[in-house]
Amino acid sequence: MSEQRIAVCPGSFDPITLGHEDIIRRSLRFADRVIVGVAYSATHVKQGMFEVDERVQMIRETFADEPAVEAVSFQGLLVEFAKAQGAAMIVRGLRAVSDFEYEFQMALMNRRLWEPMETVFLAPDLEHLYLSSSLVRQIASLGGDVSPFVPPPVLQRLTARFGGGASS
Ligand code: ADP
């Protein structure tokens, strides 16, 4: 059995923001490896901007400097994905009290589904408290500058799609 501490960071990452990057890098303070799981589901009606493969690719490019971070897509139950990855720890970011109720419910349910499953909540840097992928999508699609909010691989794609307004 591996002695490595493996954490799973699940989410939609549509696209990854500096808030996500902050949480993932912080996880490396207590995990040896972090597996970023990009969740997709045929039954999930949430509208996406990027295809799942491209979300994974943007995460890989963002962490090109960090071999301890991997990105993969997954479908189905998070606990099954975590088990398959050899991880008994989920890391989630908490931005506001409003995130708490849902996150707490998910954490308890995931542990109910698989008893060893623990969830760790991390607070982001204050600078990222108000950041969300949905706001980034909205601002970029309206021609706003999202360069302070996303890593370079995301900015490149948003600029290609929506024009220079995303970066100038
Ligand atoms: P989901 O659709 O599951 O909420 P997201 O991709 O939006 O997935 O987020 C994945 C994780 O990153 C969640 O734990 C979320 O709370 C966290 N997160 C998102 N944005 C930020 C941010 N700006 N600061 C800290 N954590 C964040």
PDB file of C-alpha atoms and ligand atoms in Angstrom:
ATOM      1  CA  MET A   1       0.000   0.000   0.000  1.00  0.00           C
ATOM      2  CA  SER A   2       1.247   3.458  -0.873  1.00  0.00           C
ATOM      3  CA  GLU A   3       2.213   5.819   1.938  1.00  0.00           C
ATOM      4  CA  GLN A   4       1.516   8.768  -0.311  1.00  0.00           C
ATOM      5  CA  ARG A   5      -1.172  11.233   0.704  1.00  0.00           C
ATOM      6  CA  ILE A   6      -3.325  11.692  -2.346  1.00  0.00           C
ATOM      7  CA  ALA A   7      -5.986  14.389  -2.497  1.00  0.00           C
ATOM      8  CA  VAL A   8      -8.741  14.765  -5.036  1.00  0.00           C
ATOM      9  CA  CYS A   9      -9.894  18.276  -6.004  1.00  0.00           C
ATOM     10  CA  PRO A  10     -13.199  17.849  -7.819  1.00  0.00           C
ATOM     11  CA  GLY A  11     -15.149  20.460  -9.728  1.00  0.00           C
ATOM     12  CA  SER A  12     -16.360  21.576 -13.114  1.00  0.00           C
ATOM     13  CA  PHE A  13     -13.422  23.923 -13.771  1.00  0.00           C
ATOM     14  CA  ASP A  14     -15.183  25.637 -16.669  1.00  0.00           C
ATOM     15  CA  PRO A  15     -12.616  27.147 -16.835  1.00  0.00           C
ATOM     16  CA  ILE A  16     -10.000  26.880 -14.077  1.00  0.00           C
ATOM     17  CA  THR A  17      -9.497  30.260 -12.345  1.00  0.00           C
ATOM     18  CA  LEU A  18      -6.758  31.673 -10.126  1.00  0.00           C
ATOM     19  CA  GLY A  19      -9.055  30.783  -7.199  1.00  0.00           C
ATOM     20  CA  HIS A  20      -8.938  27.095  -8.136  1.00  0.00           C
ATOM     21  CA  GLU A  21      -5.199  27.276  -8.773  1.00  0.00           C
ATOM     22  CA  ASP A  22      -4.701  28.796  -5.316  1.00  0.00           C
ATOM     23  CA  ILE A  23      -6.662  25.997  -3.612  1.00  0.00           C
ATOM     24  CA  ILE A  24      -4.871  23.260  -5.588  1.00  0.00           C
ATOM     25  CA  ARG A  25      -1.413  24.670  -4.784  1.00  0.00           C
ATOM     26  CA  ARG A  26      -2.354  25.032  -1.108  1.00  0.00           C
ATOM     27  CA  SER A  27      -3.364  21.347  -1.073  1.00  0.00           C
ATOM     28  CA  LEU A  28       0.246  20.433  -1.804  1.00  0.00           C
ATOM     29  CA  ARG A  29       1.109  21.651   1.682  1.00  0.00           C
ATOM     30  CA  PHE A  30      -0.450  18.511   3.107  1.00  0.00           C
ATOM     31  CA  ALA A  31      -0.849  16.171   0.129  1.00  0.00           C
ATOM     32  CA  ASP A  32       1.935  14.519  -1.855  1.00  0.00           C
ATOM     33  CA  ARG A  33      -0.177  14.386  -4.986  1.00  0.00           C
ATOM     34  CA  VAL A  34      -3.275  16.259  -6.019  1.00  0.00           C
ATOM     35  CA  ILE A  35      -5.601  14.849  -8.618  1.00  0.00           C
ATOM     36  CA  VAL A  36      -7.860  17.474 -10.111  1.00  0.00           C
ATOM     37  CA  GLY A  37     -11.054  15.736 -11.174  1.00  0.00           C
ATOM     38  CA  VAL A  38     -13.086  17.462 -13.853  1.00  0.00           C
ATOM     39  CA  ALA A  39     -16.612  16.218 -13.362  1.00  0.00           C
ATOM     40  CA  TYR A  40     -18.974  15.791 -16.233  1.00  0.00           C
ATOM     41  CA  SER A  41     -22.326  14.148 -16.432  1.00  0.00           C
ATOM     42  CA  ALA A  42     -24.830  13.519 -19.161  1.00  0.00           C
ATOM     43  CA  THR A  43     -27.619  14.290 -16.693  1.00  0.00           C
ATOM     44  CA  HIS A  44     -26.111  17.554 -15.459  1.00  0.00           C
ATOM     45  CA  VAL A  45     -27.882  20.402 -17.222  1.00  0.00           C
ATOM     46  CA  LYS A  46     -25.385  23.086 -16.184  1.00  0.00           C
ATOM     47  CA  GLN A  47     -24.324  24.810 -19.401  1.00  0.00           C
ATOM     48  CA  GLY A  48     -20.674  24.579 -20.234  1.00  0.00           C
ATOM     49  CA  MET A  49     -18.372  26.911 -22.104  1.00  0.00           C
ATOM     50  CA  PHE A  50     -15.458  24.527 -22.678  1.00  0.00           C
ATOM     51  CA  GLU A  51     -15.478  20.845 -23.587  1.00  0.00           C
ATOM     52  CA  VAL A  52     -14.338  18.605 -20.744  1.00  0.00           C
ATOM     53  CA  ASP A  53     -11.124  17.620 -22.550  1.00  0.00           C
ATOM     54  CA  GLU A  54     -10.203  21.243 -23.003  1.00  0.00           C
ATOM     55  CA  ARG A  55     -10.844  21.994 -19.302  1.00  0.00           C
ATOM     56  CA  VAL A  56      -8.492  19.141 -18.420  1.00  0.00           C
ATOM     57  CA  GLN A  57      -5.911  20.414 -20.908  1.00  0.00           C
ATOM     58  CA  MET A  58      -6.024  23.954 -19.446  1.00  0.00           C
ATOM     59  CA  ILE A  59      -5.436  22.541 -15.947  1.00  0.00           C
ATOM     60  CA  ARG A  60      -2.484  20.475 -17.206  1.00  0.00           C
ATOM     61  CA  GLU A  61      -0.949  23.538 -18.844  1.00  0.00           C
ATOM     62  CA  THR A  62      -1.511  25.620 -15.704  1.00  0.00           C
ATOM     63  CA  PHE A  63       0.376  23.042 -13.626  1.00  0.00           C
ATOM     64  CA  ALA A  64       3.032  22.233 -16.210  1.00  0.00           C
ATOM     65  CA  ASP A  65       5.573  23.321 -13.559  1.00  0.00           C
ATOM     66  CA  GLU A  66       4.122  21.032 -10.874  1.00  0.00           C
ATOM     67  CA  PRO A  67       4.465  17.271 -11.438  1.00  0.00           C
ATOM     68  CA  ALA A  68       2.547  16.532  -8.219  1.00  0.00           C
ATOM     69  CA  VAL A  69      -0.663  17.837  -9.793  1.00  0.00           C
ATOM     70  CA  GLU A  70      -2.557  15.762 -12.347  1.00  0.00           C
ATOM     71  CA  ALA A  71      -5.826  16.467 -14.119  1.00  0.00           C
ATOM     72  CA  VAL A  72      -8.353  13.898 -15.297  1.00  0.00           C
ATOM     73  CA  SER A  73     -12.023  13.900 -16.149  1.00  0.00           C
ATOM     74  CA  PHE A  74     -14.518  11.670 -14.408  1.00  0.00           C
ATOM     75  CA  GLN A  75     -18.151  10.743 -14.598  1.00  0.00           C
ATOM     76  CA  GLY A  76     -20.330   9.312 -11.874  1.00  0.00           C
ATOM     77  CA  LEU A  77     -19.857   9.183  -8.136  1.00  0.00           C
ATOM     78  CA  LEU A  78     -17.009  11.193  -6.673  1.00  0.00           C
ATOM     79  CA  VAL A  79     -16.306   8.540  -4.020  1.00  0.00           C
ATOM     80  CA  GLU A  80     -15.827   5.917  -6.744  1.00  0.00           C
ATOM     81  CA  PHE A  81     -13.446   8.201  -8.601  1.00  0.00           C
ATOM     82  CA  ALA A  82     -11.499   8.916  -5.403  1.00  0.00           C
ATOM     83  CA  LYS A  83     -11.276   5.206  -4.560  1.00  0.00           C
ATOM     84  CA  ALA A  84      -9.998   4.399  -8.046  1.00  0.00           C
ATOM     85  CA  GLN A  85      -7.322   7.076  -7.625  1.00  0.00           C
ATOM     86  CA  GLY A  86      -6.275   5.707  -4.210  1.00  0.00           C
ATOM     87  CA  ALA A  87      -7.425   8.913  -2.515  1.00  0.00           C
ATOM     88  CA  ALA A  88      -9.391   9.161   0.733  1.00  0.00           C
ATOM     89  CA  MET A  89      -9.304  12.956   0.866  1.00  0.00           C
ATOM     90  CA  ILE A  90     -11.402  15.493  -1.016  1.00  0.00           C
ATOM     91  CA  VAL A  91     -10.312  19.113  -1.041  1.00  0.00           C
ATOM     92  CA  ARG A  92     -12.855  21.861  -1.647  1.00  0.00           C
ATOM     93  CA  GLY A  93     -12.530  25.613  -1.471  1.00  0.00           C
ATOM     94  CA  LEU A  94     -14.899  27.686   0.663  1.00  0.00           C
ATOM     95  CA  ARG A  95     -15.449  31.231  -0.457  1.00  0.00           C
ATOM     96  CA  ALA A  96     -18.376  32.337   1.645  1.00  0.00           C
ATOM     97  CA  VAL A  97     -20.869  31.133   4.197  1.00  0.00           C
ATOM     98  CA  SER A  98     -23.227  30.621   1.274  1.00  0.00           C
ATOM     99  CA  ASP A  99     -20.965  27.800  -0.003  1.00  0.00           C
ATOM    100  CA  PHE A 100     -21.069  26.089   3.364  1.00  0.00           C
ATOM    101  CA  GLU A 101     -24.453  24.400   3.545  1.00  0.00           C
ATOM    102  CA  TYR A 102     -24.101  22.584   0.229  1.00  0.00           C
ATOM    103  CA  GLU A 103     -20.477  21.653   0.867  1.00  0.00           C
ATOM    104  CA  PHE A 104     -21.250  20.332   4.350  1.00  0.00           C
ATOM    105  CA  GLN A 105     -24.098  18.212   3.016  1.00  0.00           C
ATOM    106  CA  MET A 106     -21.878  16.798   0.242  1.00  0.00           C
ATOM    107  CA  ALA A 107     -19.060  16.026   2.682  1.00  0.00           C
ATOM    108  CA  LEU A 108     -21.391  14.099   4.992  1.00  0.00           C
ATOM    109  CA  MET A 109     -23.039  12.259   2.129  1.00  0.00           C
ATOM    110  CA  ASN A 110     -19.706  11.271   0.589  1.00  0.00           C
ATOM    111  CA  ARG A 111     -18.605   9.860   3.933  1.00  0.00           C
ATOM    112  CA  ARG A 112     -21.900   8.027   4.233  1.00  0.00           C
ATOM    113  CA  LEU A 113     -21.233   6.462   0.817  1.00  0.00           C
ATOM    114  CA  TRP A 114     -17.662   5.502   1.691  1.00  0.00           C
ATOM    115  CA  GLU A 115     -16.680   5.729   5.346  1.00  0.00           C
ATOM    116  CA  PRO A 116     -12.947   6.621   4.907  1.00  0.00           C
ATOM    117  CA  MET A 117     -13.796   9.585   2.687  1.00  0.00           C
ATOM    118  CA  GLU A 118     -12.765  12.817   4.429  1.00  0.00           C
ATOM    119  CA  THR A 119     -13.340  16.316   3.069  1.00  0.00           C
ATOM    120  CA  VAL A 120     -10.927  19.147   3.765  1.00  0.00           C
ATOM    121  CA  PHE A 121     -12.094  22.735   3.282  1.00  0.00           C
ATOM    122  CA  LEU A 122      -9.576  25.405   2.420  1.00  0.00           C
ATOM    123  CA  ALA A 123      -9.968  29.164   2.493  1.00  0.00           C
ATOM    124  CA  PRO A 124      -8.563  30.884  -0.570  1.00  0.00           C
ATOM    125  CA  ASP A 125      -6.403  33.963  -0.674  1.00  0.00           C
ATOM    126  CA  LEU A 126      -8.592  37.015   0.077  1.00  0.00           C
ATOM    127  CA  GLU A 127      -7.933  38.252  -3.425  1.00  0.00           C
ATOM    128  CA  HIS A 128      -9.813  35.274  -4.853  1.00  0.00           C
ATOM    129  CA  LEU A 129     -12.818  35.298  -2.540  1.00  0.00           C
ATOM    130  CA  TYR A 130     -15.214  36.748  -5.094  1.00  0.00           C
ATOM    131  CA  LEU A 131     -13.974  34.722  -8.069  1.00  0.00           C
ATOM    132  CA  SER A 132     -16.018  32.099  -9.831  1.00  0.00           C
ATOM    133  CA  SER A 133     -15.861  30.380 -13.216  1.00  0.00           C
ATOM    134  CA  SER A 134     -19.352  31.604 -14.041  1.00  0.00           C
ATOM    135  CA  LEU A 135     -18.353  35.256 -13.501  1.00  0.00           C
ATOM    136  CA  VAL A 136     -15.255  34.740 -15.635  1.00  0.00           C
ATOM    137  CA  ARG A 137     -17.381  33.243 -18.421  1.00  0.00           C
ATOM    138  CA  GLN A 138     -19.808  36.138 -18.227  1.00  0.00           C
ATOM    139  CA  ILE A 139     -17.171  38.877 -18.205  1.00  0.00           C
ATOM    140  CA  ALA A 140     -15.161  37.294 -21.036  1.00  0.00           C
ATOM    141  CA  SER A 141     -18.191  36.751 -23.224  1.00  0.00           C
ATOM    142  CA  LEU A 142     -19.166  40.406 -22.758  1.00  0.00           C
ATOM    143  CA  GLY A 143     -15.707  41.520 -23.852  1.00  0.00           C
ATOM    144  CA  GLY A 144     -14.325  42.339 -20.395  1.00  0.00           C
ATOM    145  CA  ASP A 145     -10.764  41.884 -19.190  1.00  0.00           C
ATOM    146  CA  VAL A 146     -10.371  38.640 -17.261  1.00  0.00           C
ATOM    147  CA  SER A 147      -6.571  38.681 -17.171  1.00  0.00           C
ATOM    148  CA  PRO A 148      -6.493  39.237 -13.356  1.00  0.00           C
ATOM    149  CA  PHE A 149      -8.669  36.182 -12.754  1.00  0.00           C
ATOM    150  CA  VAL A 150      -7.393  33.275 -14.864  1.00  0.00           C
ATOM    151  CA  PRO A 151      -4.079  31.540 -15.556  1.00  0.00           C
ATOM    152  CA  PRO A 152      -2.360  32.199 -18.932  1.00  0.00           C
ATOM    153  CA  PRO A 153      -3.578  29.022 -20.725  1.00  0.00           C
ATOM    154  CA  VAL A 154      -7.191  30.046 -20.018  1.00  0.00           C
ATOM    155  CA  LEU A 155      -6.618  33.672 -20.993  1.00  0.00           C
ATOM    156  CA  GLN A 156      -5.182  32.566 -24.340  1.00  0.00           C
ATOM    157  CA  ARG A 157      -8.282  30.548 -25.159  1.00  0.00           C
ATOM    158  CA  LEU A 158     -10.724  33.205 -23.997  1.00  0.00           C
ATOM    159  CA  THR A 159      -8.868  35.813 -26.031  1.00  0.00           C
ATOM    160  CA  ALA A 160      -8.955  33.555 -29.090  1.00  0.00           C
ATOM    161  CA  ARG A 161     -12.666  33.053 -28.645  1.00  0.00           C
ATOM    162  CA  PHE A 162     -13.855  36.495 -27.605  1.00  0.00           C
ATOM    163  CA  GLY A 163     -11.144  38.767 -28.920  1.00  0.00           C
ATOM    164  CA  GLY A 164      -8.596  41.109 -27.396  1.00  0.00           C
ATOM    165  CA  GLY A 165     -11.033  42.451 -24.790  1.00  0.00           C
ATOM    166  CA  ALA A 166     -10.299  39.373 -22.699  1.00  0.00           C
ATOM    167  CA  SER A 167      -6.678  40.411 -22.261  1.00  0.00           C
ATOM    168  CA  SER A 168      -6.372  44.153 -22.984  1.00  0.00           C
TER     169      SER A 168
HETATM  170  P1  ADP B   1     -18.458  23.019  -8.706  1.00  0.00           P
HETATM  171  O1  ADP B   1     -19.208  23.121  -9.989  1.00  0.00           O
HETATM  172  O2  ADP B   1     -18.397  21.660  -8.111  1.00  0.00           O
HETATM  173  O3  ADP B   1     -18.772  24.082  -7.692  1.00  0.00           O
HETATM  174  P2  ADP B   1     -16.137  24.514  -9.420  1.00  0.00           P
HETATM  175  O4  ADP B   1     -15.276  24.163 -10.585  1.00  0.00           O
HETATM  176  O5  ADP B   1     -16.934  25.761  -9.518  1.00  0.00           O
HETATM  177  O6  ADP B   1     -16.978  23.239  -9.151  1.00  0.00           O
HETATM  178  O7  ADP B   1     -15.258  24.597  -8.103  1.00  0.00           O
HETATM  179  C1  ADP B   1     -14.447  23.551  -7.678  1.00  0.00           C
HETATM  180  C2  ADP B   1     -13.960  23.831  -6.272  1.00  0.00           C
HETATM  181  O8  ADP B   1     -13.197  25.039  -6.243  1.00  0.00           O
HETATM  182  C3  ADP B   1     -15.069  24.033  -5.256  1.00  0.00           C
HETATM  183  O9  ADP B   1     -14.635  23.514  -4.024  1.00  0.00           O
HETATM  184  C4  ADP B   1     -15.189  25.526  -5.157  1.00  0.00           C
HETATM  185  O10 ADP B   1     -15.715  25.930  -3.903  1.00  0.00           O
HETATM  186  C5  ADP B   1     -13.751  25.924  -5.289  1.00  0.00           C
HETATM  187  N1  ADP B   1     -13.584  27.287  -5.774  1.00  0.00           N
HETATM  188  C6  ADP B   1     -14.081  27.821  -6.888  1.00  0.00           C
HETATM  189  N2  ADP B   1     -13.702  29.114  -7.012  1.00  0.00           N
HETATM  190  C7  ADP B   1     -12.947  29.383  -5.926  1.00  0.00           C
HETATM  191  C8  ADP B   1     -12.285  30.549  -5.435  1.00  0.00           C
HETATM  192  N3  ADP B   1     -12.329  31.695  -6.088  1.00  0.00           N
HETATM  193  N4  ADP B   1     -11.621  30.445  -4.276  1.00  0.00           N
HETATM  194  C9  ADP B   1     -11.600  29.278  -3.617  1.00  0.00           C
HETATM  195  N5  ADP B   1     -12.204  28.152  -3.992  1.00  0.00           N
HETATM  196  C10 ADP B   1     -12.877  28.205  -5.133  1.00  0.00           C
END
